[in-house]
Coordinates of N, CA and C and ligand atoms in Angstrom, one line a residue:
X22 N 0.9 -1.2 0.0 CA 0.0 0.0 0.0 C 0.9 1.2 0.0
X23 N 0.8 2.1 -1.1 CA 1.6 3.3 -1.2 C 0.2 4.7 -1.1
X24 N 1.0 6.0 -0.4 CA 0.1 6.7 -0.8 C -0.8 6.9 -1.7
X25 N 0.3 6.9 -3.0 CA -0.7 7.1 -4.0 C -2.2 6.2 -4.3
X26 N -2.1 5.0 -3.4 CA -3.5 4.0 -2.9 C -4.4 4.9 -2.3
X27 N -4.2 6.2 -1.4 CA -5.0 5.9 -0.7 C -6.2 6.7 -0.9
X28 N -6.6 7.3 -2.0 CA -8.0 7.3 -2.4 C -9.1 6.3 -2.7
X29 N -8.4 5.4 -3.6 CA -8.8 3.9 -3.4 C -9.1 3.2 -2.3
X30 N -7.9 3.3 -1.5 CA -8.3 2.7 -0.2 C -9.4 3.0 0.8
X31 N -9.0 4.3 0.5 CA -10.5 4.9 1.6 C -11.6 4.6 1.0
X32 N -11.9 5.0 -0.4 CA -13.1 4.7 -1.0 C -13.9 3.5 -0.6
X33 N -12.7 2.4 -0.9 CA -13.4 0.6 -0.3 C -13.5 0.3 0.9
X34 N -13.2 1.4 2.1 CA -12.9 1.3 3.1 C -14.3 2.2 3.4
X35 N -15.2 3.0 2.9 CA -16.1 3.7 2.9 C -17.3 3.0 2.4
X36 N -16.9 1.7 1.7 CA -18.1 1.0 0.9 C -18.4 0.1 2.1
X37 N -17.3 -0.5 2.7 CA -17.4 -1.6 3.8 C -18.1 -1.0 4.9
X38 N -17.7 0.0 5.2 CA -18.6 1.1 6.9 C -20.6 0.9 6.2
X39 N -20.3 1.2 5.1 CA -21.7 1.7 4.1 C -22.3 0.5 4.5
X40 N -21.7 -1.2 4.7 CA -22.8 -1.9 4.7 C -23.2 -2.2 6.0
X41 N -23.0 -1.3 6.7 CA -23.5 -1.3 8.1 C -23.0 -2.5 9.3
X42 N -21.9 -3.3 8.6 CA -21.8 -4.5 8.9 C -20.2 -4.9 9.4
X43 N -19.5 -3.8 9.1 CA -18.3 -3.5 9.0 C -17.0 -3.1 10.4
X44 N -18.1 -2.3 11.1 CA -17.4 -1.2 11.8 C -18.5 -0.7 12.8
X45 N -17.8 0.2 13.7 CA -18.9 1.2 14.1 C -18.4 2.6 13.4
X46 N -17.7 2.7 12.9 CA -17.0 3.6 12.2 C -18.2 3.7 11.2
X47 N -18.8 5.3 10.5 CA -19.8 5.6 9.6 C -18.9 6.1 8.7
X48 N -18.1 7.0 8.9 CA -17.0 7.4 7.9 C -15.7 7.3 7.8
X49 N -15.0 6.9 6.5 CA -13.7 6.3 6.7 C -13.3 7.6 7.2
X50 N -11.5 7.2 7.9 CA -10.8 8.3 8.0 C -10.1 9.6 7.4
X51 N -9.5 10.2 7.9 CA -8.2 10.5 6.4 C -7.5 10.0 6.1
X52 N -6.6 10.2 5.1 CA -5.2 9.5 4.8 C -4.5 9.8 6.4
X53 N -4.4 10.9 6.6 CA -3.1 10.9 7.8 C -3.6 10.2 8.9
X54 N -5.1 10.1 9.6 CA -5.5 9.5 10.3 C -5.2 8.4 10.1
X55 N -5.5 7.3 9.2 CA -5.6 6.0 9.0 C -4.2 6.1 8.7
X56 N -3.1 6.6 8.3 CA -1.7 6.5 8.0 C -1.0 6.5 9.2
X57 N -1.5 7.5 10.5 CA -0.9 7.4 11.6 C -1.1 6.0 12.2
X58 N -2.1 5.3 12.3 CA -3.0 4.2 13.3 C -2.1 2.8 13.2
X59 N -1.5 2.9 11.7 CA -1.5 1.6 10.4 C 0.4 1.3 10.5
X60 N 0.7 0.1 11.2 CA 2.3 0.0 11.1 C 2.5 0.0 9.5
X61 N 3.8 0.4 9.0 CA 4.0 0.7 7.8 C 4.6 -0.7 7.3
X62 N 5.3 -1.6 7.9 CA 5.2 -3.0 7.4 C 3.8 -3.7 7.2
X63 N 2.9 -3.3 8.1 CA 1.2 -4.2 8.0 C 0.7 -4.2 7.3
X64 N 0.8 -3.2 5.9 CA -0.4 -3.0 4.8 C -0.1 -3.2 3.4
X65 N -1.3 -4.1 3.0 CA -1.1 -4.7 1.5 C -2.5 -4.1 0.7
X66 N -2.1 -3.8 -0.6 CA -3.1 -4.0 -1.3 C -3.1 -5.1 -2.0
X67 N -4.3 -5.3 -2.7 CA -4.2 -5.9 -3.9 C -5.1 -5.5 -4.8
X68 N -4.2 -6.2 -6.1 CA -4.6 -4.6 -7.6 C -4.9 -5.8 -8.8
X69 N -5.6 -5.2 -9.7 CA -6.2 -6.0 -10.5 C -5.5 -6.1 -11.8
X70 N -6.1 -6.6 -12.9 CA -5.0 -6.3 -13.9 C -4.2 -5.2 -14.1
X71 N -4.5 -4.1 -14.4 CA -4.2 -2.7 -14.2 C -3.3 -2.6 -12.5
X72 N -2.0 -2.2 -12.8 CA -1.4 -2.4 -11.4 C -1.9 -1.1 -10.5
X73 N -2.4 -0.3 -10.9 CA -2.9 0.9 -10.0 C -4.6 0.9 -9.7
X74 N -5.4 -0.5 -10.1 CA -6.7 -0.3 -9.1 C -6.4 -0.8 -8.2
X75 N -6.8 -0.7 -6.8 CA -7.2 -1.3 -5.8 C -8.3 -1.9 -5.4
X76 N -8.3 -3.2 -5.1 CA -9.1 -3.9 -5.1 C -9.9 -4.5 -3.8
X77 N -9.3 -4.4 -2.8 CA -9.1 -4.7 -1.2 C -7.6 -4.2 -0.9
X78 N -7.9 -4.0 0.5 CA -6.6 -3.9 1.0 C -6.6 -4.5 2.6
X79 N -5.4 -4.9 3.2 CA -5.6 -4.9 4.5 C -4.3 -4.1 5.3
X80 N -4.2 -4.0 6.4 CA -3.9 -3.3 6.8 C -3.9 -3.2 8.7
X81 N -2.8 -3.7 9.6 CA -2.7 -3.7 11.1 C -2.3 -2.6 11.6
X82 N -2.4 -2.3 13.0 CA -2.1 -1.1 14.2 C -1.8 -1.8 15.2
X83 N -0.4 -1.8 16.1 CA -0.3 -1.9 17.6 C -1.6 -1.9 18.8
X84 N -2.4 -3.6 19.2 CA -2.9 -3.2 20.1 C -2.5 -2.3 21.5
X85 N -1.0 -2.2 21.7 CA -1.0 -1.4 22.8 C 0.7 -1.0 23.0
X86 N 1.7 0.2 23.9 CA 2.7 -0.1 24.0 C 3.5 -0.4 24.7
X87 N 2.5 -1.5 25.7 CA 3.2 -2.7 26.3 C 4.0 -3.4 25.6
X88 N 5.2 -3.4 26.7 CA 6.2 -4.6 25.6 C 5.4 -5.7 25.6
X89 N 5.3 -6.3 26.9 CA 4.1 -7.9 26.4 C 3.5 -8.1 25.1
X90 N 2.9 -7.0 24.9 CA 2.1 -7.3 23.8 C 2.7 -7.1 22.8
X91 N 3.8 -6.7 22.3 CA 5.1 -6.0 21.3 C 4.5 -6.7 20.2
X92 N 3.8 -8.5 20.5 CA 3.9 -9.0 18.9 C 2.7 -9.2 18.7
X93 N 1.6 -8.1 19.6 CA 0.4 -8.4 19.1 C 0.0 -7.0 18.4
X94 N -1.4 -7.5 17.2 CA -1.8 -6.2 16.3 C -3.3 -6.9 16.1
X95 N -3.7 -5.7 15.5 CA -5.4 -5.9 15.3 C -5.2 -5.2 13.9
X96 N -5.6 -6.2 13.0 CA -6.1 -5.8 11.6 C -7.4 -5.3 11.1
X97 N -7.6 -4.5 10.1 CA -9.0 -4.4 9.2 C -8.6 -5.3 7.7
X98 N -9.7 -5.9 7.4 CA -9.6 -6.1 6.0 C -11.2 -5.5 5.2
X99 N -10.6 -5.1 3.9 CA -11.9 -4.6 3.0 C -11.5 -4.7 1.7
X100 N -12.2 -5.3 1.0 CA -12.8 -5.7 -0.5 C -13.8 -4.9 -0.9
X101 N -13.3 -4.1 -2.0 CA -14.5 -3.6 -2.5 C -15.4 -4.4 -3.3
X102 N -17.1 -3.6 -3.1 CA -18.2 -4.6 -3.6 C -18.1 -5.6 -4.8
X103 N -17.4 -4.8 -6.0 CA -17.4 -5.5 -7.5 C -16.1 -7.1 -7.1
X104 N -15.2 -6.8 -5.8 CA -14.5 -8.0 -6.2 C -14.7 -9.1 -4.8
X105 N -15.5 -8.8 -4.3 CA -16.2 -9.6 -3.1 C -16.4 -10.9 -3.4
X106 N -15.9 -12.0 -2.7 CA -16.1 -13.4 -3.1 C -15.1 -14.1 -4.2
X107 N -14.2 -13.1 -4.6 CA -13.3 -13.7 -5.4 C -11.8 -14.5 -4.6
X108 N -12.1 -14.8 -3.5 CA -10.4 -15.1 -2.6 C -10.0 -13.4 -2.4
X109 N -10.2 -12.7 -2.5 CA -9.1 -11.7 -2.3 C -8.6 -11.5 -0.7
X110 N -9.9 -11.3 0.1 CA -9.8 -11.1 1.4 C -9.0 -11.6 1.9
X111 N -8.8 -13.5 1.3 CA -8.3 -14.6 1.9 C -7.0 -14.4 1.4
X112 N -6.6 -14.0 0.4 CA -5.3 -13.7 0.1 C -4.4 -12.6 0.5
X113 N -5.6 -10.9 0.9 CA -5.0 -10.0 1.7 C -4.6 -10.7 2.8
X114 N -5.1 -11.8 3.9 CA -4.8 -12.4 5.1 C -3.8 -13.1 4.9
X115 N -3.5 -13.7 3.7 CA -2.4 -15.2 4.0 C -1.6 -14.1 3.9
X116 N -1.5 -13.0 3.1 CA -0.1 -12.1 2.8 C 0.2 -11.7 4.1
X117 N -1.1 -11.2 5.3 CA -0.9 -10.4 6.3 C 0.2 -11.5 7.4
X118 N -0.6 -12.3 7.3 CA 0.1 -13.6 8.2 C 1.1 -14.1 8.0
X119 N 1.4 -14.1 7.0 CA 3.1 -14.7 6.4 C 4.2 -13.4 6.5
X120 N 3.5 -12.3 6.5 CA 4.5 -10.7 6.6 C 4.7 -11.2 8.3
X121 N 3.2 -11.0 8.7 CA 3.7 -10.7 10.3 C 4.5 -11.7 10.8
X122 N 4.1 -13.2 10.5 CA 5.1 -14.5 11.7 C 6.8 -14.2 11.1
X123 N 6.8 -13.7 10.0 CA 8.0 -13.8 9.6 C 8.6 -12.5 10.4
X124 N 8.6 -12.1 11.0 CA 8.9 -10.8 11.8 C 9.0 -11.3 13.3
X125 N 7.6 -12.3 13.8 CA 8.0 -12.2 15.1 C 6.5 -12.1 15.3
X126 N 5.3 -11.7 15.0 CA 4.5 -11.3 15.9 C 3.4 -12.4 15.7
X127 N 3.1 -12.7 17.2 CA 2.6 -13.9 17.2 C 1.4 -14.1 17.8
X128 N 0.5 -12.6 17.8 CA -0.6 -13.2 17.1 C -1.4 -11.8 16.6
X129 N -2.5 -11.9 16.1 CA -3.5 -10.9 15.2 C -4.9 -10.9 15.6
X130 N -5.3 -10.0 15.8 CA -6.7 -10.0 16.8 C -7.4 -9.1 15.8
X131 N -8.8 -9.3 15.9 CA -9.9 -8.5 15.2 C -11.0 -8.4 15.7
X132 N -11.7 -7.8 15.9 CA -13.6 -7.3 16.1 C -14.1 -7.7 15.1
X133 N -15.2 -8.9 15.1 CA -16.3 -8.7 13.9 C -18.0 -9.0 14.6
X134 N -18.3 -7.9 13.7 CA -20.3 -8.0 13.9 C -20.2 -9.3 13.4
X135 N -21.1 -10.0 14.8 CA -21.7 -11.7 14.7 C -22.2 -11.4 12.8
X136 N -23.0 -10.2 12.8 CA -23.8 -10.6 11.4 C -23.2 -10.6 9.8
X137 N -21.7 -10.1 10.3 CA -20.7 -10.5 9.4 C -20.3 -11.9 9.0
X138 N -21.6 -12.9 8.5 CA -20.8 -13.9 8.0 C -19.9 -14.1 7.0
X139 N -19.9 -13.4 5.8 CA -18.3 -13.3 5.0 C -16.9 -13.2 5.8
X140 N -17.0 -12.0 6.7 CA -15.4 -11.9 7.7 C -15.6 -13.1 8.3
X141 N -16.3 -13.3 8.9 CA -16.4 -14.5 9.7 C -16.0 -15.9 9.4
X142 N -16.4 -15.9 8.4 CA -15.6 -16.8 7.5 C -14.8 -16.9 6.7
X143 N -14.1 -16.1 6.5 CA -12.8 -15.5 6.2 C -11.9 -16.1 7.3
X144 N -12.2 -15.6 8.1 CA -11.1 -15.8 9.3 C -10.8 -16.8 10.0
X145 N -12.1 -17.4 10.1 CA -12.0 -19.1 10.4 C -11.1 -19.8 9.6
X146 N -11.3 -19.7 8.2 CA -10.7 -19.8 7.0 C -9.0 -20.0 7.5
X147 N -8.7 -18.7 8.0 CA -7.4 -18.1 7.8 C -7.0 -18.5 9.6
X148 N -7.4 -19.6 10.2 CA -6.8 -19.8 11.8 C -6.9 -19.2 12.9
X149 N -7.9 -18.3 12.6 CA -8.3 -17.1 13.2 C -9.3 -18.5 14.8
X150 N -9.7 -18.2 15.8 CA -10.3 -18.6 16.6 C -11.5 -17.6 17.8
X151 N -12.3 -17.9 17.7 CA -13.5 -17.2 18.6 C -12.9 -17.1 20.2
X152 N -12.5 -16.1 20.6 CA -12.5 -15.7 21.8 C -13.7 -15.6 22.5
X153 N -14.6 -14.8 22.2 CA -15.4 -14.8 22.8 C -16.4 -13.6 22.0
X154 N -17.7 -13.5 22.8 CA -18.9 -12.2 22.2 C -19.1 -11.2 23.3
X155 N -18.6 -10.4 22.3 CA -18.6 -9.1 23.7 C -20.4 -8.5 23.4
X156 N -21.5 -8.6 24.7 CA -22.6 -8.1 23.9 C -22.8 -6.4 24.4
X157 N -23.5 -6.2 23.6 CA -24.3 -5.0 23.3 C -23.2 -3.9 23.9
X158 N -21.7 -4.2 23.0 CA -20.6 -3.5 23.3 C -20.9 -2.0 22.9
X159 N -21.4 -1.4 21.8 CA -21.4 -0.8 21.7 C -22.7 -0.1 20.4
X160 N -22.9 1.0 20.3 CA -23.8 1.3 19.5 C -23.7 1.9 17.9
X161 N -24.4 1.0 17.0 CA -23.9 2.0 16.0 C -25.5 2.3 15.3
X162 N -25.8 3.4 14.9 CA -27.0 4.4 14.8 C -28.1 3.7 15.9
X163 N -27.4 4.3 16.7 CA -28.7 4.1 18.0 C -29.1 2.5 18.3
X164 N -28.1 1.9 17.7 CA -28.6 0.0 17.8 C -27.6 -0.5 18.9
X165 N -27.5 -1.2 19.9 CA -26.8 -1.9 20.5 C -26.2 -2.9 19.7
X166 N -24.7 -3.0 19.6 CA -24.2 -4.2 18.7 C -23.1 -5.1 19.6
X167 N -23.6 -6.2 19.0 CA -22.5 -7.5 19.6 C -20.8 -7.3 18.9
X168 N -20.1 -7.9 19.2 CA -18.9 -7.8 18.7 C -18.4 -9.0 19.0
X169 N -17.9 -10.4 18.2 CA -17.0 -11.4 18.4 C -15.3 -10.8 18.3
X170 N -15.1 -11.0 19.1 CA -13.3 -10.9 19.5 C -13.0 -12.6 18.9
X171 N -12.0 -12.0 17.6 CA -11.4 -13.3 17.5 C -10.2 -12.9 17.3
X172 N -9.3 -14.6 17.4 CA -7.5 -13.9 17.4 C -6.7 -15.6 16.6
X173 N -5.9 -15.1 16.0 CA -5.0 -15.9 15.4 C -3.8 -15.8 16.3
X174 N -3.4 -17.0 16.8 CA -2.2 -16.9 17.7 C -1.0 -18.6 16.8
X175 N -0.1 -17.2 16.1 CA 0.5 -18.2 15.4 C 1.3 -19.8 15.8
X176 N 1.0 -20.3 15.3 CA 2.1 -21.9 15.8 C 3.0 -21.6 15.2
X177 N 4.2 -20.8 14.8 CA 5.8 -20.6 14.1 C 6.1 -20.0 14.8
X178 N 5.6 -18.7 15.8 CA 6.1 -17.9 16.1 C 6.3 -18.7 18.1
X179 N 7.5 -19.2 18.6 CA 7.4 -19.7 19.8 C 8.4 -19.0 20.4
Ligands
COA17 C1 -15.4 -9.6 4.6 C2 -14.6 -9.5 3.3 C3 -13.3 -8.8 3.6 C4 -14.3 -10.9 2.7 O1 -13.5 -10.7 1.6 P1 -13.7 -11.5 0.3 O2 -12.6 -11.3 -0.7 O3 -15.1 -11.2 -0.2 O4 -13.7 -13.0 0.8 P2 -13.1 -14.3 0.1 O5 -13.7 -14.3 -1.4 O6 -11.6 -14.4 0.2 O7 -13.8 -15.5 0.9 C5 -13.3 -15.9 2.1 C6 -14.3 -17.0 2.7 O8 -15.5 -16.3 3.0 C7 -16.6 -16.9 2.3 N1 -17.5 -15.8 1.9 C8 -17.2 -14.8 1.1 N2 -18.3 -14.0 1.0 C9 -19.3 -14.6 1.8 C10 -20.6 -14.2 2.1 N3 -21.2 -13.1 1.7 N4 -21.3 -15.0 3.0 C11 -20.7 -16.1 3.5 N5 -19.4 -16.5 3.2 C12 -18.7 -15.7 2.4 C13 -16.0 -17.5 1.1 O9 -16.8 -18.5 0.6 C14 -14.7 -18.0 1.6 O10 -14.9 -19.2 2.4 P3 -14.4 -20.6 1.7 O11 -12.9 -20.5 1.5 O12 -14.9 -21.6 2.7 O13 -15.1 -20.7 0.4 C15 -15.4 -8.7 2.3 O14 -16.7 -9.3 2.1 C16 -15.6 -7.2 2.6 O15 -14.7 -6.4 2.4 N6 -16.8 -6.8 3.3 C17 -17.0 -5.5 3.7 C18 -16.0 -4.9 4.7 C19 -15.9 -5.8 5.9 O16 -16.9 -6.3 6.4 N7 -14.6 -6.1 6.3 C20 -14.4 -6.9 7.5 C21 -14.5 -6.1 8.8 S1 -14.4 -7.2 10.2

């Protein structure tokens, strides 16, 4: 992911908040917002024939700066609508996973709405494991929403 992505990025990143299903987030960020948040090793796109569309991207942030936690991060992934269901997601992840154990960090945590069955299955997919359901964590347009905490705790990284 290079700046010059990140109109693209935000854009798919704006389509995903849009399906209500995403985030509690209603509007993506800025560039510098989301550029500050996002370790500069953690983020990938991926581009279609044409090497400058973006197609999905993913993208991690430091859960905390406790050393303990040094090798943990919490990722977003987003596919825009037109390439949804093609592997992509699953491929932004295997790229995310194979960047991060090769570094050290040993494991990857995410938030997803229970009613996110695509991420949800994505991530199962990708080793990911159900921690637990955090309920009626928080609100998005006036709704109480559940949130599954799930986390990938790598087996290479010991
Ligand atoms: C969630 C998201 C990233 C998945 O990316 P994707 O490229 O569409 O997913 P993939 O094509 O790689 O599919 C991964 C798995 O999910 C399954 N899947 C994909 N779309 C699905 C759907 N709508 N319902 C159920 N399962 C679905 C696929 O079948 C595949 O599982 P399989 O390997 O067992 O066949 C994408 O739908 C998206 O960007 N959604 C909007 C933003 C969002 O919700 N991001 C995640 C926030 S937690």
């Amino acid at each position: 992911m290079r700046p010059a992505d990140a109109d693209q990025v935000l854009a798919i990143y704006q389509h995903g908040l849009d399906t209500g299903h995403a985030s509690f987030e209603t509007v993506a960020p800025t560039w510098s917002d989301f550029d500050a948040a996002k370790l500069d090793r953690y983020r990938y796109v991926a581009t279609g024939p044409e090497a400058d569309s973006v197609l999905g991207w993913v993208a991690a942030g430091p859960v905390s700066d406790r050393c303990c936690y040094a090798g943990v991060i919490e990722h977003s992934v987003y596919v825009g609508p037109r390439a949804r269901g093609l592997g992509i997601g699953a491929a932004l992840l295997s790229t995310l996973i194979a960047a991060t154990e090769a570094d050290g960090i040993w494991t990857i945590q995410s938030g997803v709405f229970p009613e996110n069955t695509a991420s949800l299955r994505l991530h199962a997919r990708a080793g990911f494991r159900t921690v637990g359901t955090r309920r009626r964590i928080g609100r998005l347009h006036g709704r109480w929403r559940d949130v599954v905490l799930l986390e990938r705790r790598s087996p290479s990284v010991l």
